JSON list of C-alpha atoms in Angstrom, two decimals:
[
{"chain": "S", "resi": 41, "resn": "MET", "atom": "CA", "xyz": [-19.31, -10.52, 12.04]},
{"chain": "S", "resi": 42, "resn": "LEU", "atom": "CA", "xyz": [-16.53, -11.82, 9.75]},
{"chain": "S", "resi": 43, "resn": "ALA", "atom": "CA", "xyz": [-17.90, -10.10, 6.92]},
{"chain": "S", "resi": 44, "resn": "ILE", "atom": "CA", "xyz": [-17.84, -6.66, 8.53]},
{"chain": "S", "resi": 45, "resn": "TRP", "atom": "CA", "xyz": [-14.48, -7.42, 9.70]},
{"chain": "S", "resi": 46, "resn": "ILE", "atom": "CA", "xyz": [-13.15, -8.38, 5.76]},
{"chain": "S", "resi": 47, "resn": "TYR", "atom": "CA", "xyz": [-14.98, -5.33, 4.75]},
{"chain": "S", "resi": 48, "resn": "LYS", "atom": "CA", "xyz": [-12.99, -3.10, 7.16]},
{"chain": "S", "resi": 49, "resn": "ARG", "atom": "CA", "xyz": [-9.74, -4.57, 6.41]},
{"chain": "S", "resi": 50, "resn": "PHE", "atom": "CA", "xyz": [-10.50, -4.18, 2.35]},
{"chain": "S", "resi": 51, "resn": "LEU", "atom": "CA", "xyz": [-11.01, -0.47, 3.19]},
{"chain": "S", "resi": 52, "resn": "LEU", "atom": "CA", "xyz": [-8.00, -0.28, 5.39]},
{"chain": "S", "resi": 53, "resn": "LEU", "atom": "CA", "xyz": [-5.84, -1.90, 2.60]},
{"chain": "S", "resi": 54, "resn": "ILE", "atom": "CA", "xyz": [-7.45, 0.50, -0.11]},
{"chain": "S", "resi": 55, "resn": "ALA", "atom": "CA", "xyz": [-6.48, 3.51, 1.99]},
{"chain": "S", "resi": 56, "resn": "ALA", "atom": "CA", "xyz": [-2.85, 2.13, 2.72]},
{"chain": "S", "resi": 57, "resn": "TYR", "atom": "CA", "xyz": [-1.82, 1.44, -0.96]},
{"chain": "S", "resi": 58, "resn": "GLY", "atom": "CA", "xyz": [-4.03, 4.12, -2.44]},
{"chain": "S", "resi": 59, "resn": "GLY", "atom": "CA", "xyz": [-3.05, 6.81, 0.12]},
{"chain": "S", "resi": 60, "resn": "VAL", "atom": "CA", "xyz": [0.73, 6.30, -0.39]},
{"chain": "S", "resi": 61, "resn": "LEU", "atom": "CA", "xyz": [0.59, 5.88, -3.84]},
{"chain": "S", "resi": 62, "resn": "VAL", "atom": "CA", "xyz": [-1.27, 9.02, -4.58]},
{"chain": "S", "resi": 63, "resn": "ALA", "atom": "CA", "xyz": [0.99, 10.84, -2.05]},
{"chain": "S", "resi": 64, "resn": "LEU", "atom": "CA", "xyz": [4.21, 9.49, -3.98]},
{"chain": "S", "resi": 65, "resn": "SER", "atom": "CA", "xyz": [2.49, 10.89, -7.41]},
{"chain": "S", "resi": 66, "resn": "LEU", "atom": "CA", "xyz": [1.86, 14.04, -5.73]},
{"chain": "S", "resi": 67, "resn": "PHE", "atom": "CA", "xyz": [5.11, 14.94, -4.27]},
{"chain": "S", "resi": 68, "resn": "PRO", "atom": "CA", "xyz": [7.44, 17.32, -6.01]},
{"chain": "S", "resi": 69, "resn": "ARG", "atom": "CA", "xyz": [9.36, 15.90, -8.71]},
{"chain": "S", "resi": 70, "resn": "VAL", "atom": "CA", "xyz": [12.60, 17.78, -8.33]},
{"chain": "S", "resi": 71, "resn": "PRO", "atom": "CA", "xyz": [16.28, 16.72, -8.60]},
{"chain": "S", "resi": 72, "resn": "VAL", "atom": "CA", "xyz": [17.56, 16.20, -5.25]},
{"chain": "S", "resi": 73, "resn": "TRP", "atom": "CA", "xyz": [20.35, 18.82, -5.30]},
{"chain": "S", "resi": 74, "resn": "SER", "atom": "CA", "xyz": [18.06, 21.59, -6.66]},
{"chain": "S", "resi": 75, "resn": "LEU", "atom": "CA", "xyz": [17.00, 23.40, -3.43]},
{"chain": "S", "resi": 76, "resn": "SER", "atom": "CA", "xyz": [15.54, 26.41, -5.27]},
{"chain": "S", "resi": 77, "resn": "SER", "atom": "CA", "xyz": [13.21, 24.22, -7.48]},
{"chain": "S", "resi": 78, "resn": "PHE", "atom": "CA", "xyz": [11.77, 22.30, -4.31]},
{"chain": "S", "resi": 79, "resn": "LEU", "atom": "CA", "xyz": [11.31, 25.62, -2.63]},
{"chain": "S", "resi": 80, "resn": "GLY", "atom": "CA", "xyz": [9.35, 26.64, -5.62]},
{"chain": "S", "resi": 81, "resn": "GLU", "atom": "CA", "xyz": [7.21, 23.69, -5.83]},
{"chain": "S", "resi": 82, "resn": "VAL", "atom": "CA", "xyz": [6.50, 24.02, -2.01]},
{"chain": "S", "resi": 83, "resn": "LEU", "atom": "CA", "xyz": [5.71, 27.78, -2.40]},
{"chain": "S", "resi": 84, "resn": "PHE", "atom": "CA", "xyz": [3.68, 27.66, -5.54]},
{"chain": "S", "resi": 85, "resn": "SER", "atom": "CA", "xyz": [1.42, 24.80, -4.64]},
{"chain": "S", "resi": 86, "resn": "PRO", "atom": "CA", "xyz": [1.54, 24.19, -0.63]},
{"chain": "S", "resi": 87, "resn": "LEU", "atom": "CA", "xyz": [-1.92, 22.73, -0.66]},
{"chain": "S", "resi": 88, "resn": "LYS", "atom": "CA", "xyz": [-0.62, 19.72, -3.13]},
{"chain": "S", "resi": 89, "resn": "LEU", "atom": "CA", "xyz": [2.32, 19.14, -0.51]},
{"chain": "S", "resi": 90, "resn": "LEU", "atom": "CA", "xyz": [-0.15, 19.23, 2.31]},
{"chain": "S", "resi": 91, "resn": "PHE", "atom": "CA", "xyz": [-2.31, 16.71, 0.86]},
{"chain": "S", "resi": 92, "resn": "ALA", "atom": "CA", "xyz": [0.56, 14.59, -0.30]},
{"chain": "S", "resi": 93, "resn": "VAL", "atom": "CA", "xyz": [1.91, 14.52, 3.38]},
{"chain": "S", "resi": 94, "resn": "PHE", "atom": "CA", "xyz": [-1.64, 13.90, 4.78]},
{"chain": "S", "resi": 95, "resn": "LEU", "atom": "CA", "xyz": [-2.12, 10.68, 2.30]},
{"chain": "S", "resi": 96, "resn": "PHE", "atom": "CA", "xyz": [1.21, 9.58, 3.37]},
{"chain": "S", "resi": 97, "resn": "ILE", "atom": "CA", "xyz": [0.72, 9.72, 6.92]},
{"chain": "S", "resi": 98, "resn": "VAL", "atom": "CA", "xyz": [-2.54, 7.86, 6.54]},
{"chain": "S", "resi": 99, "resn": "GLY", "atom": "CA", "xyz": [-1.20, 5.32, 4.30]},
{"chain": "S", "resi": 100, "resn": "PHE", "atom": "CA", "xyz": [1.76, 4.24, 6.57]},
{"chain": "S", "resi": 101, "resn": "LEU", "atom": "CA", "xyz": [-0.69, 4.56, 9.66]},
{"chain": "S", "resi": 102, "resn": "ALA", "atom": "CA", "xyz": [-2.85, 2.07, 7.67]},
{"chain": "S", "resi": 103, "resn": "TYR", "atom": "CA", "xyz": [0.36, -0.27, 6.90]},
{"chain": "S", "resi": 104, "resn": "SER", "atom": "CA", "xyz": [1.10, -0.25, 10.47]},
{"chain": "S", "resi": 105, "resn": "LEU", "atom": "CA", "xyz": [-2.04, -2.12, 11.29]},
{"chain": "S", "resi": 106, "resn": "PHE", "atom": "CA", "xyz": [-1.11, -4.75, 9.13]},
{"chain": "S", "resi": 107, "resn": "VAL", "atom": "CA", "xyz": [2.46, -4.88, 10.70]},
{"chain": "S", "resi": 108, "resn": "ARG", "atom": "CA", "xyz": [0.49, -5.39, 13.88]},
{"chain": "S", "resi": 109, "resn": "ASP", "atom": "CA", "xyz": [-1.40, -8.33, 12.49]},
{"chain": "S", "resi": 110, "resn": "VAL", "atom": "CA", "xyz": [1.80, -10.15, 11.79]},
{"chain": "S", "resi": 111, "resn": "ILE", "atom": "CA", "xyz": [3.05, -9.68, 15.21]},
{"chain": "S", "resi": 112, "resn": "ILE", "atom": "CA", "xyz": [-0.09, -10.73, 16.95]},
{"chain": "S", "resi": 113, "resn": "ILE", "atom": "CA", "xyz": [-0.29, -13.89, 14.63]},
{"chain": "S", "resi": 114, "resn": "TRP", "atom": "CA", "xyz": [3.38, -14.54, 15.23]},
{"chain": "S", "resi": 115, "resn": "LYS", "atom": "CA", "xyz": [2.95, -14.11, 19.14]},
{"chain": "S", "resi": 116, "resn": "THR", "atom": "CA", "xyz": [-0.19, -15.90, 19.60]},
{"chain": "S", "resi": 117, "resn": "SER", "atom": "CA", "xyz": [-0.98, -18.06, 16.67]},
{"chain": "S", "resi": 118, "resn": "TYR", "atom": "CA", "xyz": [-3.35, -20.49, 18.42]},
{"chain": "S", "resi": 119, "resn": "SER", "atom": "CA", "xyz": [-5.93, -17.92, 19.78]},
{"chain": "S", "resi": 120, "resn": "VAL", "atom": "CA", "xyz": [-6.22, -15.16, 17.06]},
{"chain": "S", "resi": 121, "resn": "PRO", "atom": "CA", "xyz": [-9.67, -14.48, 15.84]},
{"chain": "S", "resi": 122, "resn": "PHE", "atom": "CA", "xyz": [-10.04, -14.47, 11.91]},
{"chain": "S", "resi": 123, "resn": "HIS", "atom": "CA", "xyz": [-6.53, -16.24, 11.51]},
{"chain": "S", "resi": 124, "resn": "ILE", "atom": "CA", "xyz": [-6.63, -17.12, 7.74]},
{"chain": "S", "resi": 125, "resn": "PRO", "atom": "CA", "xyz": [-8.28, -13.83, 6.66]},
{"chain": "S", "resi": 126, "resn": "ARG", "atom": "CA", "xyz": [-5.96, -11.87, 8.62]},
{"chain": "S", "resi": 127, "resn": "MET", "atom": "CA", "xyz": [-3.33, -13.68, 6.92]},
{"chain": "S", "resi": 128, "resn": "PHE", "atom": "CA", "xyz": [-4.77, -13.07, 3.59]},
{"chain": "S", "resi": 129, "resn": "PHE", "atom": "CA", "xyz": [-4.69, -9.40, 4.37]},
{"chain": "S", "resi": 130, "resn": "VAL", "atom": "CA", "xyz": [-1.16, -9.35, 5.42]},
{"chain": "S", "resi": 131, "resn": "VAL", "atom": "CA", "xyz": [0.04, -11.07, 2.26]},
{"chain": "S", "resi": 132, "resn": "ALA", "atom": "CA", "xyz": [-2.22, -8.65, 0.30]},
{"chain": "S", "resi": 133, "resn": "ALA", "atom": "CA", "xyz": [-0.35, -5.69, 1.87]},
{"chain": "S", "resi": 134, "resn": "PHE", "atom": "CA", "xyz": [2.95, -7.24, 1.39]},
{"chain": "S", "resi": 135, "resn": "LEU", "atom": "CA", "xyz": [2.18, -7.39, -2.20]},
{"chain": "S", "resi": 136, "resn": "THR", "atom": "CA", "xyz": [0.94, -3.84, -2.34]},
{"chain": "S", "resi": 137, "resn": "TRP", "atom": "CA", "xyz": [4.27, -2.74, -0.64]},
{"chain": "S", "resi": 138, "resn": "ILE", "atom": "CA", "xyz": [6.10, -4.73, -3.26]},
{"chain": "S", "resi": 139, "resn": "HIS", "atom": "CA", "xyz": [4.35, -2.49, -6.04]},
{"chain": "S", "resi": 140, "resn": "LEU", "atom": "CA", "xyz": [5.00, 0.68, -4.33]},
{"chain": "S", "resi": 141, "resn": "PHE", "atom": "CA", "xyz": [8.86, -0.39, -3.95]},
{"chain": "S", "resi": 142, "resn": "PHE", "atom": "CA", "xyz": [8.97, -0.90, -7.78]},
{"chain": "S", "resi": 143, "resn": "TYR", "atom": "CA", "xyz": [7.33, 2.37, -7.96]},
{"chain": "S", "resi": 144, "resn": "ASN", "atom": "CA", "xyz": [9.72, 4.34, -5.81]},
{"chain": "S", "resi": 145, "resn": "GLY", "atom": "CA", "xyz": [11.92, 2.29, -3.76]},
{"chain": "S", "resi": 146, "resn": "ILE", "atom": "CA", "xyz": [13.27, 5.06, -1.48]},
{"chain": "S", "resi": 147, "resn": "ALA", "atom": "CA", "xyz": [9.64, 6.23, -0.50]},
{"chain": "S", "resi": 148, "resn": "ALA", "atom": "CA", "xyz": [8.55, 2.45, -0.11]},
{"chain": "S", "resi": 149, "resn": "PHE", "atom": "CA", "xyz": [11.33, 1.76, 2.34]},
{"chain": "S", "resi": 150, "resn": "ILE", "atom": "CA", "xyz": [10.52, 5.13, 4.39]},
{"chain": "S", "resi": 151, "resn": "VAL", "atom": "CA", "xyz": [6.65, 3.82, 4.50]},
{"chain": "S", "resi": 152, "resn": "LEU", "atom": "CA", "xyz": [7.93, 0.45, 5.82]},
{"chain": "S", "resi": 153, "resn": "GLY", "atom": "CA", "xyz": [10.19, 1.66, 8.24]},
{"chain": "S", "resi": 154, "resn": "LEU", "atom": "CA", "xyz": [7.52, 3.86, 9.78]},
{"chain": "S", "resi": 155, "resn": "ALA", "atom": "CA", "xyz": [4.97, 1.37, 9.62]},
{"chain": "S", "resi": 156, "resn": "LEU", "atom": "CA", "xyz": [7.18, -1.16, 11.08]},
{"chain": "S", "resi": 157, "resn": "TRP", "atom": "CA", "xyz": [7.86, 1.57, 13.93]},
{"chain": "S", "resi": 158, "resn": "TYR", "atom": "CA", "xyz": [4.31, 2.22, 14.70]},
{"chain": "S", "resi": 159, "resn": "GLY", "atom": "CA", "xyz": [3.05, -1.11, 14.16]},
{"chain": "S", "resi": 160, "resn": "ILE", "atom": "CA", "xyz": [5.40, -2.60, 16.71]},
{"chain": "S", "resi": 161, "resn": "MET", "atom": "CA", "xyz": [4.68, 0.09, 19.24]},
{"chain": "S", "resi": 162, "resn": "ASP", "atom": "CA", "xyz": [1.06, -0.32, 18.83]},
{"chain": "S", "resi": 163, "resn": "VAL", "atom": "CA", "xyz": [1.00, -3.98, 19.80]},
{"chain": "S", "resi": 164, "resn": "GLY", "atom": "CA", "xyz": [1.89, -3.19, 23.24]},
{"chain": "S", "resi": 165, "resn": "LEU", "atom": "CA", "xyz": [-1.47, -1.35, 23.67]},
{"chain": "S", "resi": 166, "resn": "ILE", "atom": "CA", "xyz": [-3.72, -4.28, 22.65]},
{"chain": "S", "resi": 167, "resn": "ARG", "atom": "CA", "xyz": [-3.61, -6.07, 25.85]}
]
């Protein structure tokens, strides 16, 4: 049972980190004040932008499950199944988020903000 849980969390971490990292590399890299360049990128490669947005959403939703784990561990630390492996994956998710912060700080803060928001909302659905 633990092996299956670890396998799922490992795939979830890869989906979170890989999704956000690929999404950040696919977003159009145009100057902030250049609206015409941004519209040109969106008009001439809409599937690339759609794929980037989809991966971004998958990434922050996957990170939100790690936020949910942090809240569950902090809330009830004595009765959580898989306490040590759960903390290991939370630390690993935090380290991947730090790498994303050094890669693109603003987008990493957006990912963290959305993951915190959705992860905190998702905690109430467990019980």
